[in-house]
Short mmCIF file of C-alpha atoms in Angstrom, two decimals:
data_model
loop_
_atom_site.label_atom_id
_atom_site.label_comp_id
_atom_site.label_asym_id
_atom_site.label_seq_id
_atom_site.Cartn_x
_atom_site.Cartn_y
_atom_site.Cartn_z
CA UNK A 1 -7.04 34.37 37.29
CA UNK A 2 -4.55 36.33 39.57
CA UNK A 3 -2.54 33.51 41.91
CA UNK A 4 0.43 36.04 41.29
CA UNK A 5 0.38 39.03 42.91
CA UNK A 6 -0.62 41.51 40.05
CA UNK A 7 2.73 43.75 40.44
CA UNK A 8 4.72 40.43 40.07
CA UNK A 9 3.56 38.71 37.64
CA UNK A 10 2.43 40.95 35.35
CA UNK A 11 1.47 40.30 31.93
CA UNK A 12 2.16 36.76 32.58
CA UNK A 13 -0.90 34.23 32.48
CA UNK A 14 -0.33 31.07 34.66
CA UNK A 15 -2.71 28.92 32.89
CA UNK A 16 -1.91 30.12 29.62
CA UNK A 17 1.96 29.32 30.96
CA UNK A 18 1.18 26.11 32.12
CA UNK A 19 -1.13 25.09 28.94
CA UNK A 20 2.19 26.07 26.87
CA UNK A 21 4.30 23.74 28.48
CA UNK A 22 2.22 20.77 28.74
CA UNK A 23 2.63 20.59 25.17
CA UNK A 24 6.38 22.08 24.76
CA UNK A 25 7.23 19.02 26.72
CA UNK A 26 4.45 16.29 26.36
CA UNK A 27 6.16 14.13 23.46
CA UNK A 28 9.23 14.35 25.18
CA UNK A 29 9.75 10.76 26.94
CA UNK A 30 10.25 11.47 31.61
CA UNK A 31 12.83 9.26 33.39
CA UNK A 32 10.62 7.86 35.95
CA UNK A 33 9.78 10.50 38.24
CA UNK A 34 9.01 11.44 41.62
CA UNK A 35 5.15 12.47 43.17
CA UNK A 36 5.41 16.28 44.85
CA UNK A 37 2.36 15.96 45.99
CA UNK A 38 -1.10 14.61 46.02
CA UNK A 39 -4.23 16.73 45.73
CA UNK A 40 -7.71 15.12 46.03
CA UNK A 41 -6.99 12.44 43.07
CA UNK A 42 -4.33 14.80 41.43
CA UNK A 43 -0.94 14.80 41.43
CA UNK A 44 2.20 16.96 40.88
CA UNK A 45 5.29 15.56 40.17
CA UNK A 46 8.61 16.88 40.69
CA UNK A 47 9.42 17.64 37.37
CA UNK A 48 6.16 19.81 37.02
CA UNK A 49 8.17 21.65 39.50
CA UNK A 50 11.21 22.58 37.65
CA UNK A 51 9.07 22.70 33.97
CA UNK A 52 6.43 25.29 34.89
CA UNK A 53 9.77 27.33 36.73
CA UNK A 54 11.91 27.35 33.95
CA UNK A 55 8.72 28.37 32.07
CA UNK A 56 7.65 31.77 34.01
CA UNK A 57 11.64 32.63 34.30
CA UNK A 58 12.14 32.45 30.14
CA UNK A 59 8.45 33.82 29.20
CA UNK A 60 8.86 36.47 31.37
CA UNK A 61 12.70 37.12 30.49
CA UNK A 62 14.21 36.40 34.24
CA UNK A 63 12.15 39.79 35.49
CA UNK A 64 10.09 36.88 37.44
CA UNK A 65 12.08 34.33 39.62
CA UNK A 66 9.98 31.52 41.37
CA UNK A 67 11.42 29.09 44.10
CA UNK A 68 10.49 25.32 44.14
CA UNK A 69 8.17 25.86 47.14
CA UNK A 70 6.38 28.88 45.30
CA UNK A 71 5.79 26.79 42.41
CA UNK A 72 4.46 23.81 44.33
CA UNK A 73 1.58 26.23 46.08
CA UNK A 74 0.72 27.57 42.87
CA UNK A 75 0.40 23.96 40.65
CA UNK A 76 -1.12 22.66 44.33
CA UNK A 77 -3.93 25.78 43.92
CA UNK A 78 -4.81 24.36 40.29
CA UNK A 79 -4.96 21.05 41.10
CA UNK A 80 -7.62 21.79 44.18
CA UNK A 81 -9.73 23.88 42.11
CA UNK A 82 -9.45 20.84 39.59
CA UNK A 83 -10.85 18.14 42.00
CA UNK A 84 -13.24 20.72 43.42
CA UNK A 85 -14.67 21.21 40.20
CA UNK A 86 -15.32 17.10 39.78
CA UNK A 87 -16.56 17.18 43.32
CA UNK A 88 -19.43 20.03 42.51
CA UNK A 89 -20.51 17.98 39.41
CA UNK A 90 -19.23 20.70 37.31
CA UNK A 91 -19.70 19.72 33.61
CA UNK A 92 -17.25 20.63 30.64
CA UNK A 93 -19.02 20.00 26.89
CA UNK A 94 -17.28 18.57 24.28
CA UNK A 95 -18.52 21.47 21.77
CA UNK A 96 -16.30 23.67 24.48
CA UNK A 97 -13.59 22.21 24.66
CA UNK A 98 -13.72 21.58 20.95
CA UNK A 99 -14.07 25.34 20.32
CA UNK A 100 -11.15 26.09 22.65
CA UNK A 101 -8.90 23.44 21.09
CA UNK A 102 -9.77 25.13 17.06
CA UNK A 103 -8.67 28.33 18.59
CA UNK A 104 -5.54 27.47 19.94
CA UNK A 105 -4.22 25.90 17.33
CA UNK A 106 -5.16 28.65 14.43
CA UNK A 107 -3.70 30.69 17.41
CA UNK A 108 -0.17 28.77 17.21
CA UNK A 109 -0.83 28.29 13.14
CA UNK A 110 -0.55 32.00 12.83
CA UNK A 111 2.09 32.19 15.38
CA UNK A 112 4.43 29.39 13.63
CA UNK A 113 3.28 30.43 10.17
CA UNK A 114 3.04 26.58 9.17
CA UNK A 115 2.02 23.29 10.45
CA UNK A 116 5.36 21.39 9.97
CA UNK A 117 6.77 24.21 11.75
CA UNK A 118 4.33 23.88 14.72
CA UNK A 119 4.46 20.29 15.03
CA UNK A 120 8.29 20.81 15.20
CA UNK A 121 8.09 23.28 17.85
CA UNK A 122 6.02 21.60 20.21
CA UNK A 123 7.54 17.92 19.39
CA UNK A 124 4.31 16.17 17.98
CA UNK A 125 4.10 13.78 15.00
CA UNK A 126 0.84 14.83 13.65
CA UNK A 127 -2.54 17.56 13.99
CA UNK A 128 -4.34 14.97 15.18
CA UNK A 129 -1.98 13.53 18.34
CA UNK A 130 -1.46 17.29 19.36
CA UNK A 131 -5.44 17.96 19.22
CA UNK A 132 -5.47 15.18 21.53
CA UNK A 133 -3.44 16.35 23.97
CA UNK A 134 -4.49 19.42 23.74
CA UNK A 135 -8.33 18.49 24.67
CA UNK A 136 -7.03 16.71 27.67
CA UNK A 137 -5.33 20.01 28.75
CA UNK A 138 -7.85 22.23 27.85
CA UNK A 139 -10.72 19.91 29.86
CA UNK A 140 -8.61 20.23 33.16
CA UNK A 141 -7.87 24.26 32.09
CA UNK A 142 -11.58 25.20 31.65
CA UNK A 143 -12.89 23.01 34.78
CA UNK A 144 -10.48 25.25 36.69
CA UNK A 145 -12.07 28.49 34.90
CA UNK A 146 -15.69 27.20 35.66
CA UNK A 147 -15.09 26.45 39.32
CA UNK A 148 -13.29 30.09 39.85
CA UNK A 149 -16.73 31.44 37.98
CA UNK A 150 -18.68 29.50 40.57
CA UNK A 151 -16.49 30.46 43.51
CA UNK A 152 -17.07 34.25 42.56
CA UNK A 153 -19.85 34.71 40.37
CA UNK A 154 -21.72 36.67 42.79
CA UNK A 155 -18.70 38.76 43.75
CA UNK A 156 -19.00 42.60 42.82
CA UNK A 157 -17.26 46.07 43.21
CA UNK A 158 -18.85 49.34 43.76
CA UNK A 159 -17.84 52.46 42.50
CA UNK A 160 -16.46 53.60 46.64
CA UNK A 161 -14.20 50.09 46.45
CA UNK A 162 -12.72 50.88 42.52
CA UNK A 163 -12.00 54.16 44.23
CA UNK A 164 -10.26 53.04 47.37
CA UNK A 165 -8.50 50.53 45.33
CA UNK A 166 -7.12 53.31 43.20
CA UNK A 167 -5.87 55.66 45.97
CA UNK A 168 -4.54 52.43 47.69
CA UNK A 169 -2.79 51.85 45.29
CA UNK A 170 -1.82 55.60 44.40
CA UNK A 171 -0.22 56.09 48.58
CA UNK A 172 2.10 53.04 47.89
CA UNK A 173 3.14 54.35 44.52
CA UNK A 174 2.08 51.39 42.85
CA UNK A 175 -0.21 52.55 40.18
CA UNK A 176 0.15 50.26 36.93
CA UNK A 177 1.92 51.69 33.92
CA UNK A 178 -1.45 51.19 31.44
CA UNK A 179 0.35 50.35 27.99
CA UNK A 180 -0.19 52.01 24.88
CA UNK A 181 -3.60 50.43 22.75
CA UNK A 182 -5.28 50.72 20.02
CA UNK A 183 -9.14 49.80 18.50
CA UNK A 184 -8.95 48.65 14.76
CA UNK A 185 -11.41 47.99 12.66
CA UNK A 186 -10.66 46.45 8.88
CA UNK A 187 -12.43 46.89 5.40
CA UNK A 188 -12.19 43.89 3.01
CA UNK A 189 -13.12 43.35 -0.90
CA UNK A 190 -12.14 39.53 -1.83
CA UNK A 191 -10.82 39.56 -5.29
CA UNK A 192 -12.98 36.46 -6.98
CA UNK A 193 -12.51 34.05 -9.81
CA UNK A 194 -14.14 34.45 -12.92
CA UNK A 195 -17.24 32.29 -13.81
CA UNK A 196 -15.64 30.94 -16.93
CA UNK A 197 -12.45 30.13 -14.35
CA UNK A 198 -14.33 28.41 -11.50
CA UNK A 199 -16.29 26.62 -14.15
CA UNK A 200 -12.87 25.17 -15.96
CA UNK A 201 -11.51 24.03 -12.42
CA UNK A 202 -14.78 22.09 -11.52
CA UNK A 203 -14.75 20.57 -15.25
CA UNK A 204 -11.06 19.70 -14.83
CA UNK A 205 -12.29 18.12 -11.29
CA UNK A 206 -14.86 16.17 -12.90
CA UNK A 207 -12.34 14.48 -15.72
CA UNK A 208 -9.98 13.37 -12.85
CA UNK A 209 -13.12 11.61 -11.25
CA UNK A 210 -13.88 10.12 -14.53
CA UNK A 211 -10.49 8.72 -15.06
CA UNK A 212 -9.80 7.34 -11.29
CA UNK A 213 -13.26 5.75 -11.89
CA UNK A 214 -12.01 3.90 -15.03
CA UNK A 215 -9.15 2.96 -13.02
CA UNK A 216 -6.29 5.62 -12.54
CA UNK A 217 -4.69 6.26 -9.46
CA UNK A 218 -6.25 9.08 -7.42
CA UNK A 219 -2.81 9.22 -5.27
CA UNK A 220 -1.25 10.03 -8.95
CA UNK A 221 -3.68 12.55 -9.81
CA UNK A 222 -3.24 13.97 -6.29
CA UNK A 223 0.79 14.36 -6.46
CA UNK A 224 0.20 16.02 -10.39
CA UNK A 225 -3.02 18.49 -9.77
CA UNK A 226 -3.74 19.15 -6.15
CA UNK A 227 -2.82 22.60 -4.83
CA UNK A 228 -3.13 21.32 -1.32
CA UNK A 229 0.76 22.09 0.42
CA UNK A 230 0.72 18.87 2.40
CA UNK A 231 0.16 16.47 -0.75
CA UNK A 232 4.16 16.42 -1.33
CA UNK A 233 3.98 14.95 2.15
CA UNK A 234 0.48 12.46 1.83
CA UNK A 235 -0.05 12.37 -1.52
CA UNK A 236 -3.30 13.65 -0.80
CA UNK A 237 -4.04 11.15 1.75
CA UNK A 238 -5.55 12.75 4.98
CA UNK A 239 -5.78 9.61 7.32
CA UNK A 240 -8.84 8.75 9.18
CA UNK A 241 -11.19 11.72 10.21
CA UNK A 242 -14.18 11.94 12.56
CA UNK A 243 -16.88 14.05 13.35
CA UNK A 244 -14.81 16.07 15.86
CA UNK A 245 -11.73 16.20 13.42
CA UNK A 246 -11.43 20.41 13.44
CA UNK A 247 -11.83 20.23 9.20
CA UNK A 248 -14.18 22.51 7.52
CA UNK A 249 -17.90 21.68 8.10
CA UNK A 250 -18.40 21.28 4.15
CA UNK A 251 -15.24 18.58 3.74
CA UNK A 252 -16.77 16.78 6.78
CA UNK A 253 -20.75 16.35 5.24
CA UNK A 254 -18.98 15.06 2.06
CA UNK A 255 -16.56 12.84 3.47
CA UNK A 256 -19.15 11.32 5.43
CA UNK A 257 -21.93 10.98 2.59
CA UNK A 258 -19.37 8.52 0.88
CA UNK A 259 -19.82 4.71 0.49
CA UNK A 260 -16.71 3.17 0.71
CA UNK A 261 -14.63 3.49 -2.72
CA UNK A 262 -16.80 5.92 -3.84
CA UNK A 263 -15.51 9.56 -4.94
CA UNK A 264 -17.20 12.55 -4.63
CA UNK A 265 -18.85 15.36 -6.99
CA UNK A 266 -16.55 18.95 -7.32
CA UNK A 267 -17.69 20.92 -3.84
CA UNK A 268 -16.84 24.39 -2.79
CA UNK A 269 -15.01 25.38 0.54
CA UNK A 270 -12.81 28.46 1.42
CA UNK A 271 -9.74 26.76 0.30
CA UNK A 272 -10.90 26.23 -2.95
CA UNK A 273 -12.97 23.14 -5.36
CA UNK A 274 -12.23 19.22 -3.79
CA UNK A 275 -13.13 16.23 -4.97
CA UNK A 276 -13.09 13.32 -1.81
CA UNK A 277 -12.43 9.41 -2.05
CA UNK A 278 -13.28 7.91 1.05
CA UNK A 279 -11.18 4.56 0.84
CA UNK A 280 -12.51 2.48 4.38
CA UNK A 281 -15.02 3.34 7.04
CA UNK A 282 -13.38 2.47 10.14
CA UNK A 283 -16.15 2.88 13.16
CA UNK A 284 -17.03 6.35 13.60
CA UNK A 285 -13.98 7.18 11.39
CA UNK A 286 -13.09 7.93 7.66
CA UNK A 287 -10.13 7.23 5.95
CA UNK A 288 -9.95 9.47 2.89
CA UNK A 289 -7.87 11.51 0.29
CA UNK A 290 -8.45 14.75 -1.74
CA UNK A 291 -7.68 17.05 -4.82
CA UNK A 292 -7.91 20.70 -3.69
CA UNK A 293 -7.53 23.47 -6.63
CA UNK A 294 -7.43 26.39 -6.23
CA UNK A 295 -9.12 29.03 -9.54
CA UNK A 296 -6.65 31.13 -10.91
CA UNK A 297 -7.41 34.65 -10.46
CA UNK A 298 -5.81 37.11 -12.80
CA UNK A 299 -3.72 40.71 -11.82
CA UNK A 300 -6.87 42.13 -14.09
CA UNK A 301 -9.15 41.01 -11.34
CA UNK A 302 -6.71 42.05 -8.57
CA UNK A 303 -6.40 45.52 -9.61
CA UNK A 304 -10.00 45.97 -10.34
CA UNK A 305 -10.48 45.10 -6.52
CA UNK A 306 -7.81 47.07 -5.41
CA UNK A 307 -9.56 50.30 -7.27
CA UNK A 308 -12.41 49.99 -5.55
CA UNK A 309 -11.40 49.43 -2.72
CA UNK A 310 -8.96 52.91 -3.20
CA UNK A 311 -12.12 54.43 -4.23
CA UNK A 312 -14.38 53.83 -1.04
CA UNK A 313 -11.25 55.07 1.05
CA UNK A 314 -11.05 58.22 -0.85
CA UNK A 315 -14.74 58.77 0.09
CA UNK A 316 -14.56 57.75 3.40
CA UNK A 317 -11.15 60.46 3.55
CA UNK A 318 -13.20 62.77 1.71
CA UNK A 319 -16.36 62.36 4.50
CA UNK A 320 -18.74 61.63 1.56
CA UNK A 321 -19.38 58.52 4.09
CA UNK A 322 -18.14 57.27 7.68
CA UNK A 323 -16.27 54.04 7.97
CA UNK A 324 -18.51 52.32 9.87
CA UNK A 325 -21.70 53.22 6.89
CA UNK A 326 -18.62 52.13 4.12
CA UNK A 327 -17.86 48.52 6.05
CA UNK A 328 -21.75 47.81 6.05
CA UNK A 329 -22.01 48.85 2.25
CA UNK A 330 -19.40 46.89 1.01
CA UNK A 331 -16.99 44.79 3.01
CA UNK A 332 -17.27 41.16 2.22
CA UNK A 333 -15.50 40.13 5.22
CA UNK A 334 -18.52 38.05 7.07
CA UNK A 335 -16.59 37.59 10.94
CA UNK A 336 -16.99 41.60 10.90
CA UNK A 337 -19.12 43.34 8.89
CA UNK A 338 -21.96 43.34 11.37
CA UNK A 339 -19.60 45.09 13.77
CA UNK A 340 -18.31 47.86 12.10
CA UNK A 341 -15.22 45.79 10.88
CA UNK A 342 -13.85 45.43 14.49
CA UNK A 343 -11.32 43.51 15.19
CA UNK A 344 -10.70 40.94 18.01
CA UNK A 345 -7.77 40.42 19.66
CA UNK A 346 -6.74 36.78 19.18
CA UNK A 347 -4.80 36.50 22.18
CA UNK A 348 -7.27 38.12 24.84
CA UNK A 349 -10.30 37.93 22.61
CA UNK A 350 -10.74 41.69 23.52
CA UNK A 351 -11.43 44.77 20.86
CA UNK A 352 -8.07 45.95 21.81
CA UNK A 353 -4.69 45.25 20.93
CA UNK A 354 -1.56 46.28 22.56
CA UNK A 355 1.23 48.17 20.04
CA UNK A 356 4.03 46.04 21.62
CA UNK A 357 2.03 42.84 21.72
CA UNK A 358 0.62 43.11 18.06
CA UNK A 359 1.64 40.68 15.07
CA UNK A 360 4.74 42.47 13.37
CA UNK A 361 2.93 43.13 10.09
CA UNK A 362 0.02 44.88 11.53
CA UNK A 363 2.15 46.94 14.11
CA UNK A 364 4.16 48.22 10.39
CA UNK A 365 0.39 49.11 9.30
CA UNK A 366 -0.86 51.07 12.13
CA UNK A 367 2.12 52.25 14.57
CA UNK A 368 2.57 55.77 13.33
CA UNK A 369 -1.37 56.28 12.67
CA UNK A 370 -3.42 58.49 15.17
CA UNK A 371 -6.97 58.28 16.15
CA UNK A 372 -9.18 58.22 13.17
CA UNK A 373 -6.66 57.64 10.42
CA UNK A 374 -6.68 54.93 8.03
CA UNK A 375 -3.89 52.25 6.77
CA UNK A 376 -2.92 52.24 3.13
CA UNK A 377 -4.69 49.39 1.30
CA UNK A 378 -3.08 46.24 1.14
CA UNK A 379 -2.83 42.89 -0.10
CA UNK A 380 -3.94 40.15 1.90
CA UNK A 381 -4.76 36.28 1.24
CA UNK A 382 -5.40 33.20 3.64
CA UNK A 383 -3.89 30.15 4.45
CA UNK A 384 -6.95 28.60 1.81
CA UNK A 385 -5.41 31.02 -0.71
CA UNK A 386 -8.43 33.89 -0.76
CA UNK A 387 -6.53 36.95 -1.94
CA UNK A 388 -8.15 40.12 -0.79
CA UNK A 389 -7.27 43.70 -0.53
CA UNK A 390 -7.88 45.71 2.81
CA UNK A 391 -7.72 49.01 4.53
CA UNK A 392 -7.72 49.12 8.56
CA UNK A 393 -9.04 52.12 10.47
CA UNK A 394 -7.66 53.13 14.07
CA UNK A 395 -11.08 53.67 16.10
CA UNK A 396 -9.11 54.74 19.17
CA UNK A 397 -5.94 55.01 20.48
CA UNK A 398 -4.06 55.82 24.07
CA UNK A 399 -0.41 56.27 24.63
CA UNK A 400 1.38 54.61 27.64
CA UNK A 401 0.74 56.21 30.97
CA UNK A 402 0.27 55.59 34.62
CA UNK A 403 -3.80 54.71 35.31
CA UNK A 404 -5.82 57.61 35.39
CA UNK A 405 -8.91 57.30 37.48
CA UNK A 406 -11.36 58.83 35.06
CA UNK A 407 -9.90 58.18 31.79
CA UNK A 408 -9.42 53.81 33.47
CA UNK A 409 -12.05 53.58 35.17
CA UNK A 410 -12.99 50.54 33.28
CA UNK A 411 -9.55 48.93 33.43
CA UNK A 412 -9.30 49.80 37.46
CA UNK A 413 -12.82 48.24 37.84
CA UNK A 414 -11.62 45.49 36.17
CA UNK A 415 -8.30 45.35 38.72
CA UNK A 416 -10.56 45.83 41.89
CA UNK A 417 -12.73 43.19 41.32
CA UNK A 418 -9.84 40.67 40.15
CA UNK A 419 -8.09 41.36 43.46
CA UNK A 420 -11.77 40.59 45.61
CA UNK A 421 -12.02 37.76 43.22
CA UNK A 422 -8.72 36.34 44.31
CA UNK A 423 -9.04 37.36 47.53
CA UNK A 424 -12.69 35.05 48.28
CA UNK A 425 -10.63 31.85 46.10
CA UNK A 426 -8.02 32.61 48.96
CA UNK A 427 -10.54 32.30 51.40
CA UNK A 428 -12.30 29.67 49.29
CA UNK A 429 -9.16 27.47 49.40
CA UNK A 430 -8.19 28.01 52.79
CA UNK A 431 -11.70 26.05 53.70
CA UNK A 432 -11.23 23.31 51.22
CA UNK A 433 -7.68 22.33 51.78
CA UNK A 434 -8.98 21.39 55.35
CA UNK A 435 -11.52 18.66 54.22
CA UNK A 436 -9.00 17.94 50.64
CA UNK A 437 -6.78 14.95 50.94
CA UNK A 438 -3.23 15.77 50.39
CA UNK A 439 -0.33 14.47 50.91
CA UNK A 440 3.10 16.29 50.49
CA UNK A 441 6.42 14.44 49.40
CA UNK A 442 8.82 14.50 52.14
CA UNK A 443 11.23 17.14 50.56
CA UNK A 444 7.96 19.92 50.35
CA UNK A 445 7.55 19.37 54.21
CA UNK A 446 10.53 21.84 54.94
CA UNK A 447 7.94 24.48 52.84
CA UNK A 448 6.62 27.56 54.44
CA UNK A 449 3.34 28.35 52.30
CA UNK A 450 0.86 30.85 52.38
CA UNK A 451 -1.75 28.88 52.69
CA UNK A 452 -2.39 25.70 55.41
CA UNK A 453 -1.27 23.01 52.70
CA UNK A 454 0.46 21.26 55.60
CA UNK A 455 -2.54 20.78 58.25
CA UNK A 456 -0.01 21.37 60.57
CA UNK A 457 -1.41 20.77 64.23
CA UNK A 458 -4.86 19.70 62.70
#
């Protein structure tokens, strides 16, 4: 959504920006505070105000200053597409908002590079009370998305208005600097246990079940064996979990195939073997604790999957077979084999990435690569502790340059019809303000806004 002019704002997202500091400041306790405005049954209060400010200012490094007023019209815009959206029955799921919620935070996990360290960060006690809050902001952020999709789903450009949008922009010397991108794709070989290794963890599993049966203490046997990071912290205890609770499907159907007391047989997930005690049934809740190991894998192992792994690159570089043929053939990486090993952009969920916007590690990887070149291998391994070795190839690549016409015709296509997107919400919210109760605190009525926000001489 572009309530910014595009030359203004940039690279900066407003609802991403507002989503951000919701929870940067949610735990944070208000002094009691004063109403902006009132939109519909919405409201902005004046601390919103000076919040979402100070937020556009730092995230976009004081390139971007905002006054009060233009602040208000903006929050005011969100919080009539909000009440529209309620008002045309428009429905958010739970499975959506669910999805949305497991992506943001594996999105800040990866950012923060720990959960202690994200909870810190964004002031909350636990997963669980920042899921909530997060499914409250994320309902409100995708009922805004759905009623801009209604608003302008039948809104298209033609090929005449991409080109009359370029040259308009091209008289006023505002063509947009396009920023330098690349297409990756990624080859992975997981180096695996042993049989004989995975069979020793399960066994060891199974004698810790014996002896908590007979009466040890599973907390005990969780603070001695578990390879779970958070058991210094829980002692292997993690609290009450529903159906909804973002864990792994496979921890989830055991959990909840428990009778109260009862522990569980050694299961598989991607972190590892668990055994499960579910300790009280509480409603649609769980309240249970785990053992998580982990099989040993040995540096015989690792460099037998780092060989092969050298010696389908060196076939690939020696054109014996493509990439693409050598991902299908072997990769055991299951999110991308099917698609040539491409890789999604986490942040814009496109196949692109941009080299100053990339995670630090892979910019290292692939900054001085061209098109068609391949990464050394490397050593990988996941937060569950699989430990893999990969190679990533650059599918494409474009330098920084002022749009081109021909060579961004996508990307200008994609600008046109943004800008007659925003311009029918414009004319969308011009209507709707008219039959919208709202009421504006008495310091906003000295405003001038773009928009008729006012009603004045209605």
């Amino acid at each position: 959504m572009m309530l910014f002019k595009t030359k203004t704002l940039k690279n900066t997202s407003l609802l991403l920006t507002l989503f951000l500091t919701v929870l940067t400041l949610k735990a944070q306790q208000n002094k009691i505070d004063g109403v902006a405005v009132v939109v519909g049954k919405n409201i902005v209060l004046d601390s919103d105000i000076d919040k979402f400010k100070q937020e556009i200012e730092l995230r976009s490094e004081g390139k971007i200053t905002i006054t009060d007023c233009e602040m208000l019209e903006e929050l005011m815009q969100q919080k009539l597409l909000a009440h529209h959206a309620v008002v045309d029955s428009i429905t958010v799921s739970q499975s959506e908002i669910d999805s949305k919620v497991k992506r943001s935070i594996d999105y800040f996990l990866n950012q923060y590079g720990s959960k202690e360290k994200m909870l810190k960060v964004y002031n909350f006690n636990s997963v669980d009370e920042m899921r909530r809050e997060l499914v409250k902001v994320q309902r409100e952020n995708t009922l805004i998305e759905k009623e801009q999709q209604k608003i302008t789903e039948k809104i298209d450009v033609t090929p005449e208005e991409v080109r009359v949008y370029f040259n308009g922009l091209k008289e006023k010397n505002e063509l947009p600097e396009i920023p330098a991108e690349v297409g990756l794709a990624q080859l992975v070989l997981y180096a695996e246990a042993t049989k004989e290794e995975s069979d020793r963890v399960v066994e060891k599993l199974n004698k810790i079940k014996k002896e908590v049966e007979e009466g040890s203490s599973f907390k005990l046997k969780a603070i001695i064996n578990s390879d779970d990071p958070s058991v210094t912290r829980n002692q292997g205890n993690m609290g009450v979990i529903t159906k909804e609770t973002q864990f792994i499907k496979e921890f989830k159907e055991v959990a909840f195939s428990l009778d109260e007391g009862q522990i569980s047989e050694p299961f598989k997930t991607i972190f590892g073997y668990h055994i499960i005690q579910l300790h009280k049934i509480k409603g649609k809740g769980r309240e249970v604790s785990h053992i998580l190991m982990q099989p040993e894998i040995s540096d015989e192992k690792l460099k037998e999957t780092k060989d092969e792994i050298e010696r389908i690159v060196a076939e690939v570089k020696e054109g014996k077979i493509t990439f693409d043929e050598a991902v299908k053939k072997y990769s055991e990486d299951d999110d991308t084999k099917n698609s040539g090993g491409l890789l999604v952009n986490p942040y814009t969920q496109e196949p692109t990435f941009e080299l100053t916007r990339m995670p630090p590690d892979l910019f290292a990887r692939i900054s001085e690569l061209k098109q068609g070149q391949l990464s050394d291998v490397f050593y990988d391994e996941t937060r569950g502790g699989e430990k893999m070795y990969k190679v990533i190839f650059v599918k494409n690549r474009t330098d920084t340059h002022k749009a081109d016409i021909v060579e961004d015709y996508v990307r200008m296509q994609q600008f046109a019809l943004a800008k007659k997107k925003e311009e029918t919400v414009t004319k969308w919210s011009k209507e709707k303000i008219q039959e919208t109760y709202i009421k504006l605190g008495n310091e906003y009525k000295k405003c001038t806004f773009k928009k008729d926000w006012k009603k004045e001489n209605k």
